[in-house]
mmCIF file of C-alpha atoms in Angstrom:
data_model
loop_
_atom_site.group_PDB
_atom_site.id
_atom_site.type_symbol
_atom_site.label_atom_id
_atom_site.label_comp_id
_atom_site.label_asym_id
_atom_site.label_seq_id
_atom_site.Cartn_x
_atom_site.Cartn_y
_atom_site.Cartn_z
ATOM 1 C CA MET H 18 -7.172 -48.203 -29.600
ATOM 2 C CA SER H 19 -3.875 -46.805 -28.335
ATOM 3 C CA ALA H 20 -1.476 -48.503 -25.956
ATOM 4 C CA ASP H 21 -2.207 -45.910 -23.192
ATOM 5 C CA THR H 22 -5.937 -46.637 -23.351
ATOM 6 C CA ARG H 23 -5.330 -50.353 -23.093
ATOM 7 C CA LEU H 24 -3.127 -49.841 -20.023
ATOM 8 C CA ARG H 25 -5.855 -47.760 -18.272
ATOM 9 C CA ARG H 26 -8.554 -50.410 -18.769
ATOM 10 C CA PRO H 27 -9.681 -51.651 -15.287
ATOM 11 C CA GLU H 28 -9.502 -55.223 -14.253
ATOM 12 C CA PRO H 29 -12.818 -57.128 -14.420
ATOM 13 C CA GLY H 30 -14.625 -57.752 -11.146
ATOM 14 C CA LEU H 31 -13.654 -54.421 -9.492
ATOM 15 C CA ALA H 32 -16.150 -52.280 -7.554
ATOM 16 C CA PRO H 33 -17.396 -49.065 -9.301
ATOM 17 C CA SER H 34 -15.245 -46.813 -7.057
ATOM 18 C CA GLU H 35 -12.203 -48.964 -7.724
ATOM 19 C CA ARG H 36 -12.924 -48.934 -11.450
ATOM 20 C CA ARG H 37 -13.072 -45.068 -11.426
ATOM 21 C CA ALA H 38 -9.788 -44.904 -9.466
ATOM 22 C CA ALA H 39 -8.142 -47.315 -11.881
ATOM 23 C CA THR H 40 -9.270 -45.487 -14.996
ATOM 24 C CA GLY H 41 -8.449 -42.012 -13.564
ATOM 25 C CA PRO H 42 -10.476 -38.806 -14.027
ATOM 26 C CA ARG H 43 -12.679 -38.612 -17.062
ATOM 27 C CA PRO H 44 -11.545 -36.117 -19.722
ATOM 28 C CA THR H 45 -13.545 -32.896 -19.670
ATOM 29 C CA SER H 46 -15.692 -32.621 -22.768
ATOM 30 C CA ALA H 47 -15.960 -29.449 -24.844
ATOM 31 C CA ARG H 48 -19.637 -29.090 -23.846
ATOM 32 C CA THR H 49 -18.724 -29.206 -20.139
ATOM 33 C CA ARG H 50 -16.023 -26.576 -20.611
ATOM 34 C CA VAL H 51 -18.467 -24.295 -22.477
ATOM 35 C CA ARG H 52 -21.125 -24.799 -19.754
ATOM 36 C CA ARG H 53 -18.630 -23.892 -17.031
ATOM 37 C CA GLY H 54 -17.522 -20.836 -19.006
ATOM 38 C CA LEU H 55 -21.118 -19.652 -19.392
ATOM 39 C CA GLY H 56 -21.656 -20.144 -15.653
ATOM 40 C CA LEU H 57 -18.734 -17.846 -14.775
ATOM 41 C CA ALA H 58 -19.453 -15.287 -17.465
ATOM 42 C CA PRO H 59 -22.157 -13.367 -15.507
ATOM 43 C CA ILE H 60 -19.821 -13.024 -12.524
ATOM 44 C CA ALA H 61 -17.022 -11.752 -14.752
ATOM 45 C CA TRP H 62 -19.300 -9.261 -16.509
ATOM 46 C CA ALA H 63 -20.652 -8.059 -13.157
ATOM 47 C CA ALA H 64 -17.094 -7.443 -11.941
ATOM 48 C CA ILE H 65 -16.221 -5.582 -15.141
ATOM 49 C CA GLY H 66 -19.385 -3.502 -14.814
ATOM 50 C CA LEU H 67 -18.576 -2.515 -11.213
ATOM 51 C CA TYR H 68 -15.018 -1.664 -12.270
ATOM 52 C CA LEU H 69 -16.279 0.596 -15.050
ATOM 53 C CA ILE H 70 -18.902 2.287 -12.854
ATOM 54 C CA PHE H 71 -16.845 2.902 -9.722
ATOM 55 C CA LEU H 72 -13.359 3.464 -11.180
ATOM 56 C CA ILE H 73 -13.216 4.234 -14.898
ATOM 57 C CA TYR H 74 -16.311 6.457 -15.032
ATOM 58 C CA PRO H 75 -15.237 8.707 -12.074
ATOM 59 C CA ILE H 76 -11.793 9.115 -13.639
ATOM 60 C CA LEU H 77 -13.305 10.117 -16.975
ATOM 61 C CA ARG H 78 -15.674 12.540 -15.215
ATOM 62 C CA SER H 79 -12.738 14.076 -13.328
ATOM 63 C CA ILE H 80 -10.821 14.544 -16.577
ATOM 64 C CA MET H 81 -13.830 16.258 -18.163
ATOM 65 C CA THR H 82 -14.405 18.438 -15.069
ATOM 66 C CA SER H 83 -10.748 19.484 -14.992
ATOM 67 C CA PHE H 84 -11.330 21.404 -18.239
ATOM 68 C CA THR H 85 -14.162 23.460 -16.735
ATOM 69 C CA ASP H 86 -14.661 26.070 -13.997
ATOM 70 C CA ARG H 87 -17.322 23.987 -12.268
ATOM 71 C CA ASN H 88 -18.550 25.363 -8.936
ATOM 72 C CA PRO H 89 -21.145 23.378 -6.916
ATOM 73 C CA LEU H 90 -22.866 26.651 -5.952
ATOM 74 C CA GLN H 91 -23.524 27.534 -9.597
ATOM 75 C CA LEU H 92 -25.867 25.766 -11.991
ATOM 76 C CA GLU H 93 -23.691 26.035 -15.074
ATOM 77 C CA SER H 94 -20.010 25.729 -15.778
ATOM 78 C CA SER H 95 -17.862 26.866 -18.695
ATOM 79 C CA PHE H 96 -15.135 25.179 -20.677
ATOM 80 C CA VAL H 97 -11.785 26.769 -19.752
ATOM 81 C CA GLY H 98 -9.378 24.562 -21.695
ATOM 82 C CA PHE H 99 -6.032 24.040 -19.968
ATOM 83 C CA ASP H 100 -6.384 27.016 -17.605
ATOM 84 C CA ASN H 101 -6.662 24.789 -14.527
ATOM 85 C CA TYR H 102 -3.512 22.912 -15.519
ATOM 86 C CA THR H 103 -1.505 26.066 -16.216
ATOM 87 C CA GLU H 104 -2.658 27.531 -12.884
ATOM 88 C CA MET H 105 -0.981 24.641 -11.075
ATOM 89 C CA PHE H 106 2.426 25.914 -12.218
ATOM 90 C CA ASN H 107 1.811 29.210 -10.353
ATOM 91 C CA ASP H 108 0.181 27.835 -7.189
ATOM 92 C CA PRO H 109 2.686 28.025 -4.286
ATOM 93 C CA ASN H 110 0.324 26.196 -1.924
ATOM 94 C CA LEU H 111 0.163 23.253 -4.312
ATOM 95 C CA HIS H 112 3.949 23.235 -4.673
ATOM 96 C CA ARG H 113 4.351 23.252 -0.884
ATOM 97 C CA SER H 114 1.893 20.364 -0.492
ATOM 98 C CA LEU H 115 3.691 18.332 -3.177
ATOM 99 C CA VAL H 116 7.073 18.867 -1.490
ATOM 100 C CA PHE H 117 5.618 17.841 1.883
ATOM 101 C CA THR H 118 4.026 14.753 0.292
ATOM 102 C CA LEU H 119 7.310 13.693 -1.321
ATOM 103 C CA VAL H 120 9.172 14.140 1.990
ATOM 104 C CA VAL H 121 6.648 11.955 3.805
ATOM 105 C CA VAL H 122 6.685 9.348 1.000
ATOM 106 C CA VAL H 123 10.484 8.985 1.097
ATOM 107 C CA PHE H 124 10.692 8.938 4.914
ATOM 108 C CA VAL H 125 7.831 6.491 5.414
ATOM 109 C CA THR H 126 8.969 4.124 2.647
ATOM 110 C CA VAL H 127 12.548 3.896 3.941
ATOM 111 C CA ILE H 128 11.700 3.652 7.651
ATOM 112 C CA SER H 129 8.805 1.230 7.158
ATOM 113 C CA ASN H 130 10.861 -1.220 5.111
ATOM 114 C CA ALA H 131 13.960 -1.009 7.329
ATOM 115 C CA PHE H 132 12.034 -1.612 10.550
ATOM 116 C CA GLY H 133 9.729 -4.113 8.845
ATOM 117 C CA ILE H 134 12.727 -6.310 7.939
ATOM 118 C CA LEU H 135 14.215 -5.896 11.431
ATOM 119 C CA PHE H 136 10.985 -6.816 13.239
ATOM 120 C CA ALA H 137 10.339 -9.721 10.854
ATOM 121 C CA ILE H 138 13.770 -11.194 11.617
ATOM 122 C CA LEU H 139 13.206 -10.782 15.359
ATOM 123 C CA LEU H 140 9.697 -12.294 15.232
ATOM 124 C CA ASN H 141 10.428 -15.102 12.758
ATOM 125 C CA LYS H 142 9.757 -17.875 15.266
ATOM 126 C CA THR H 143 7.001 -20.487 15.414
ATOM 127 C CA THR H 144 6.265 -20.492 19.159
ATOM 128 C CA THR H 145 2.990 -19.196 20.527
ATOM 129 C CA ASN H 146 4.589 -16.176 22.177
ATOM 130 C CA PHE H 147 6.017 -14.936 18.893
ATOM 131 C CA ARG H 148 2.686 -15.512 17.142
ATOM 132 C CA ILE H 149 1.003 -13.329 19.763
ATOM 133 C CA MET H 150 3.668 -10.644 19.309
ATOM 134 C CA ARG H 151 3.191 -10.694 15.510
ATOM 135 C CA THR H 152 -0.536 -10.188 16.053
ATOM 136 C CA LEU H 153 0.123 -7.232 18.364
ATOM 137 C CA VAL H 154 2.503 -5.678 15.834
ATOM 138 C CA PHE H 155 -0.169 -5.912 13.114
ATOM 139 C CA ILE H 156 -2.848 -4.066 15.160
ATOM 140 C CA PRO H 157 -1.979 -0.515 13.887
ATOM 141 C CA GLN H 158 -2.628 -1.674 10.321
ATOM 142 C CA VAL H 159 -6.224 -2.714 11.063
ATOM 143 C CA LEU H 160 -7.080 0.498 12.907
ATOM 144 C CA SER H 161 -8.764 3.352 11.095
ATOM 145 C CA GLY H 162 -6.506 6.283 10.266
ATOM 146 C CA VAL H 163 -8.825 8.537 12.266
ATOM 147 C CA ILE H 164 -8.449 6.362 15.369
ATOM 148 C CA VAL H 165 -4.671 6.243 14.940
ATOM 149 C CA ALA H 166 -4.559 10.034 14.671
ATOM 150 C CA PHE H 167 -6.680 10.492 17.811
ATOM 151 C CA ILE H 168 -4.417 8.111 19.748
ATOM 152 C CA TRP H 169 -1.269 9.969 18.715
ATOM 153 C CA ARG H 170 -2.873 13.381 19.215
ATOM 154 C CA SER H 171 -3.432 12.490 22.878
ATOM 155 C CA ILE H 172 0.245 11.509 23.065
ATOM 156 C CA LEU H 173 1.765 14.502 21.227
ATOM 157 C CA THR H 174 -0.186 17.437 22.658
ATOM 158 C CA GLN H 175 1.626 19.750 25.075
ATOM 159 C CA ASP H 176 -0.034 18.122 28.101
ATOM 160 C CA GLY H 177 0.055 14.675 26.498
ATOM 161 C CA LEU H 178 1.697 11.415 27.497
ATOM 162 C CA LEU H 179 5.039 12.093 25.763
ATOM 163 C CA ASN H 180 5.710 15.458 27.426
ATOM 164 C CA SER H 181 4.531 14.116 30.800
ATOM 165 C CA SER H 182 6.927 11.156 30.513
ATOM 166 C CA LEU H 183 9.888 13.329 29.463
ATOM 167 C CA ALA H 184 9.175 15.823 32.254
ATOM 168 C CA GLY H 185 8.827 12.994 34.775
ATOM 169 C CA MET H 186 12.287 11.680 33.795
ATOM 170 C CA GLY H 187 13.722 15.203 34.085
ATOM 171 C CA LEU H 188 14.659 15.410 30.382
ATOM 172 C CA ILE H 189 12.697 18.607 29.625
ATOM 173 C CA ASP H 190 11.865 21.700 31.691
ATOM 174 C CA SER H 191 8.906 22.899 29.617
ATOM 175 C CA PRO H 192 6.470 21.046 27.321
ATOM 176 C CA ILE H 193 7.496 20.628 23.672
ATOM 177 C CA SER H 194 4.962 21.517 20.997
ATOM 178 C CA TRP H 195 5.328 18.357 18.891
ATOM 179 C CA ILE H 196 2.625 19.393 16.414
ATOM 180 C CA GLY H 197 2.878 23.175 16.890
ATOM 181 C CA THR H 198 5.922 23.966 14.717
ATOM 182 C CA PRO H 199 6.367 23.070 11.021
ATOM 183 C CA GLU H 200 9.473 20.939 11.542
ATOM 184 C CA LEU H 201 8.201 18.976 14.545
ATOM 185 C CA ALA H 202 4.734 18.596 13.015
ATOM 186 C CA THR H 203 6.252 17.155 9.823
ATOM 187 C CA MET H 204 8.376 14.752 11.873
ATOM 188 C CA SER H 205 5.328 13.745 13.924
ATOM 189 C CA ILE H 206 3.304 13.005 10.781
ATOM 190 C CA CYS H 207 6.151 10.879 9.369
ATOM 191 C CA ILE H 208 6.459 8.878 12.609
ATOM 192 C CA VAL H 209 2.724 8.263 12.953
ATOM 193 C CA VAL H 210 2.320 7.124 9.340
ATOM 194 C CA SER H 211 5.418 4.916 9.661
ATOM 195 C CA TRP H 212 3.921 3.361 12.822
ATOM 196 C CA VAL H 213 0.990 2.187 10.720
ATOM 197 C CA THR H 214 2.900 0.994 7.658
ATOM 198 C CA ILE H 215 5.570 -0.830 9.709
ATOM 199 C CA ALA H 216 2.810 -3.179 10.862
ATOM 200 C CA PHE H 217 2.043 -4.075 7.246
ATOM 201 C CA THR H 218 5.664 -4.497 6.152
ATOM 202 C CA THR H 219 6.469 -6.651 9.195
ATOM 203 C CA VAL H 220 3.739 -9.137 8.270
ATOM 204 C CA VAL H 221 4.810 -9.283 4.602
ATOM 205 C CA TYR H 222 8.503 -9.737 5.432
ATOM 206 C CA THR H 223 7.668 -12.375 8.070
ATOM 207 C CA ALA H 224 5.736 -14.367 5.463
ATOM 208 C CA SER H 225 8.660 -13.988 3.043
ATOM 209 C CA LEU H 226 11.165 -15.215 5.644
ATOM 210 C CA GLN H 227 9.068 -18.251 6.522
ATOM 211 C CA ALA H 228 9.113 -19.251 2.839
ATOM 212 C CA VAL H 229 12.931 -19.380 2.725
ATOM 213 C CA PRO H 230 14.094 -23.048 2.747
ATOM 214 C CA ALA H 231 16.105 -23.918 5.859
ATOM 215 C CA GLU H 232 18.517 -25.897 3.654
ATOM 216 C CA LEU H 233 19.877 -22.643 2.227
ATOM 217 C CA TYR H 234 20.875 -21.391 5.685
ATOM 218 C CA GLU H 235 22.365 -24.782 6.553
ATOM 219 C CA ALA H 236 24.437 -24.770 3.343
ATOM 220 C CA ALA H 237 25.611 -21.211 4.079
ATOM 221 C CA ARG H 238 26.684 -22.230 7.603
ATOM 222 C CA MET H 239 28.606 -25.195 6.196
ATOM 223 C CA ASP H 240 30.409 -22.774 3.868
ATOM 224 C CA GLY H 241 31.445 -20.689 6.882
ATOM 225 C CA ALA H 242 29.097 -17.727 6.296
ATOM 226 C CA ASN H 243 28.481 -15.555 9.334
ATOM 227 C CA ALA H 244 25.120 -13.969 10.208
ATOM 228 C CA PHE H 245 25.719 -10.880 8.031
ATOM 229 C CA LYS H 246 26.728 -12.949 4.981
ATOM 230 C CA ARG H 247 23.725 -15.260 5.443
ATOM 231 C CA PHE H 248 21.471 -12.212 5.459
ATOM 232 C CA HIS H 249 23.220 -10.647 2.448
ATOM 233 C CA HIS H 250 23.475 -13.758 0.273
ATOM 234 C CA VAL H 251 20.419 -15.776 1.388
ATOM 235 C CA THR H 252 17.787 -13.699 3.186
ATOM 236 C CA PHE H 253 17.992 -10.477 1.186
ATOM 237 C CA PRO H 254 17.612 -12.103 -2.289
ATOM 238 C CA MET H 255 14.817 -14.410 -1.089
ATOM 239 C CA ILE H 256 12.677 -11.563 0.310
ATOM 240 C CA ALA H 257 13.060 -9.434 -2.843
ATOM 241 C CA PRO H 258 9.463 -10.075 -4.069
ATOM 242 C CA GLY H 259 8.116 -9.102 -0.643
ATOM 243 C CA MET H 260 10.223 -5.944 -0.712
ATOM 244 C CA THR H 261 8.731 -4.962 -4.074
ATOM 245 C CA ILE H 262 5.223 -5.264 -2.623
ATOM 246 C CA CYS H 263 6.082 -3.342 0.542
ATOM 247 C CA VAL H 264 7.872 -0.465 -1.201
ATOM 248 C CA VAL H 265 5.182 0.093 -3.835
ATOM 249 C CA LEU H 266 2.228 -0.147 -1.432
ATOM 250 C CA CYS H 267 3.895 2.145 1.132
ATOM 251 C CA MET H 268 4.433 4.760 -1.570
ATOM 252 C CA ILE H 269 0.878 4.529 -2.894
ATOM 253 C CA THR H 270 -0.583 4.692 0.634
ATOM 254 C CA THR H 271 1.438 7.780 1.524
ATOM 255 C CA PHE H 272 0.705 9.592 -1.751
ATOM 256 C CA LYS H 273 -3.028 9.602 -0.882
ATOM 257 C CA LEU H 274 -2.544 10.415 2.812
ATOM 258 C CA TYR H 275 -5.427 12.469 4.198
ATOM 259 C CA ASP H 276 -7.194 11.163 7.326
ATOM 260 C CA ILE H 277 -4.236 11.162 9.732
ATOM 261 C CA ILE H 278 -3.296 14.729 8.759
ATOM 262 C CA ALA H 279 -6.893 15.961 9.024
ATOM 263 C CA VAL H 280 -7.191 14.771 12.631
ATOM 264 C CA LEU H 281 -3.635 15.181 13.910
ATOM 265 C CA THR H 282 -2.640 18.635 12.593
ATOM 266 C CA GLY H 283 -5.457 19.811 10.333
ATOM 267 C CA GLY H 284 -2.788 20.731 7.776
ATOM 268 C CA GLY H 285 -1.166 23.207 10.161
ATOM 269 C CA PRO H 286 0.665 25.006 11.421
ATOM 270 C CA ALA H 287 0.264 27.550 8.606
ATOM 271 C CA GLY H 288 -0.417 24.806 6.039
ATOM 272 C CA SER H 289 3.025 23.234 6.542
ATOM 273 C CA THR H 290 1.625 19.675 6.841
ATOM 274 C CA GLU H 291 -0.881 19.828 3.991
ATOM 275 C CA SER H 292 -0.428 16.809 1.751
ATOM 276 C CA ALA H 293 -1.478 16.954 -1.896
ATOM 277 C CA ALA H 294 -4.651 14.973 -1.103
ATOM 278 C CA PHE H 295 -5.463 17.265 1.828
ATOM 279 C CA TYR H 296 -4.962 20.382 -0.311
ATOM 280 C CA LEU H 297 -7.115 18.851 -3.070
ATOM 281 C CA VAL H 298 -10.032 18.346 -0.662
ATOM 282 C CA ASN H 299 -9.671 21.890 0.667
ATOM 283 C CA VAL H 300 -9.776 23.341 -2.844
ATOM 284 C CA ALA H 301 -12.849 21.276 -3.732
ATOM 285 C CA PHE H 302 -14.998 21.689 -0.608
ATOM 286 C CA THR H 303 -13.712 24.913 0.997
ATOM 287 C CA SER H 304 -13.030 27.021 -2.100
ATOM 288 C CA ASN H 305 -15.756 25.204 -4.105
ATOM 289 C CA ARG H 306 -13.479 24.923 -7.145
ATOM 290 C CA PHE H 307 -14.332 21.484 -8.478
ATOM 291 C CA GLY H 308 -12.653 22.158 -11.822
ATOM 292 C CA TYR H 309 -9.278 23.068 -10.342
ATOM 293 C CA SER H 310 -9.433 20.278 -7.747
ATOM 294 C CA SER H 311 -10.158 17.782 -10.546
ATOM 295 C CA ALA H 312 -7.035 18.967 -12.351
ATOM 296 C CA ILE H 313 -5.012 18.439 -9.137
ATOM 297 C CA SER H 314 -6.495 14.955 -8.738
ATOM 298 C CA ILE H 315 -5.452 14.033 -12.281
ATOM 299 C CA LEU H 316 -1.950 15.330 -11.582
ATOM 300 C CA LEU H 317 -1.785 13.265 -8.378
ATOM 301 C CA LEU H 318 -3.088 10.190 -10.202
ATOM 302 C CA VAL H 319 -0.471 10.499 -12.940
ATOM 303 C CA MET H 320 2.348 11.102 -10.430
ATOM 304 C CA THR H 321 1.357 8.083 -8.329
ATOM 305 C CA ALA H 322 1.024 5.846 -11.384
ATOM 306 C CA LEU H 323 4.380 6.905 -12.844
ATOM 307 C CA VAL H 324 6.253 6.537 -9.545
ATOM 308 C CA ALA H 325 4.623 3.180 -8.755
ATOM 309 C CA TYR H 326 5.271 1.840 -12.264
ATOM 310 C CA GLY H 327 8.883 3.097 -12.300
ATOM 311 C CA VAL H 328 9.725 1.705 -8.853
ATOM 312 C CA THR H 329 8.039 -1.613 -9.660
ATOM 313 C CA ALA H 330 10.031 -1.936 -12.893
ATOM 314 C CA ILE H 331 13.318 -1.189 -11.083
ATOM 315 C CA LEU H 332 12.615 -3.650 -8.259
ATOM 316 C CA ARG H 333 11.445 -6.351 -10.694
ATOM 317 C CA ARG H 334 14.688 -5.967 -12.639
ATOM 318 C CA ARG H 335 16.585 -6.247 -9.333
ATOM 319 C CA GLU H 336 14.701 -9.456 -8.491
ATOM 320 C CA ALA H 337 15.803 -10.961 -11.817
ATOM 321 C CA GLN H 338 19.442 -9.976 -11.175
ATOM 322 C CA LEU H 339 19.389 -11.552 -7.693
#
């Protein structure tokens, strides 16, 4: 018998509960561990099965369909090799939708993270009023994209709230068509999507700020650091993991943007606000070209994965340097 075992032996005359507390938790036997593993195994296999059915299988089917000329109005389809992929190089509508998508991705990612940090700093208080304000800021994130688009459509139309307010203040003489010209429609889409994603980034950055130890700020003040230096040397490095999450999720969300565009502009005017996802759906269900739309979906999947992986790797390396 070892010395440790002798030390854990309970004193005689103790109650059963006191004897268990004195001896500590019983070691888990190999049989118990195996029984627990077998109990969790069905849940794990069920999760893997759902993952294969609802994610892996559709991706594989899309890859197979992208090599065909499948049309839902025809019974049979033919193998066309890489024709759908080579057609993408000569499709100006696809190129225009990709450029628009990249513009929205860059704008939304930068604006959402900048304002998310600003709002998080302003709302990083523990009083009830600030908790209520944080809840109000998060509301756009829980709304459906369709509802958000309807709200902003009522604001941005020529006889909407924005033009009425500007005319009432004497700033404009005639209504502005906020979603009637390519430039203003693109700007309107960027602002509306940013309005939604700022709600998400504000919550993430607020949680990151509340995890920063107060002793770090106190030490920085004792060293004579002003507010800017405290933000640069304390706040900014400590919220780096939250920034990685916000940047990557904003980019992924914007790459697959569809519902807000469908309701707010319908891809117009003249297709200038068609995102890649919106163009993909049009090709599939308006032109009935499932094969070509599958090729576009694979391209979009690869682009999103590469950008997300590359940005994550860069930001992770930055976290390690900080």
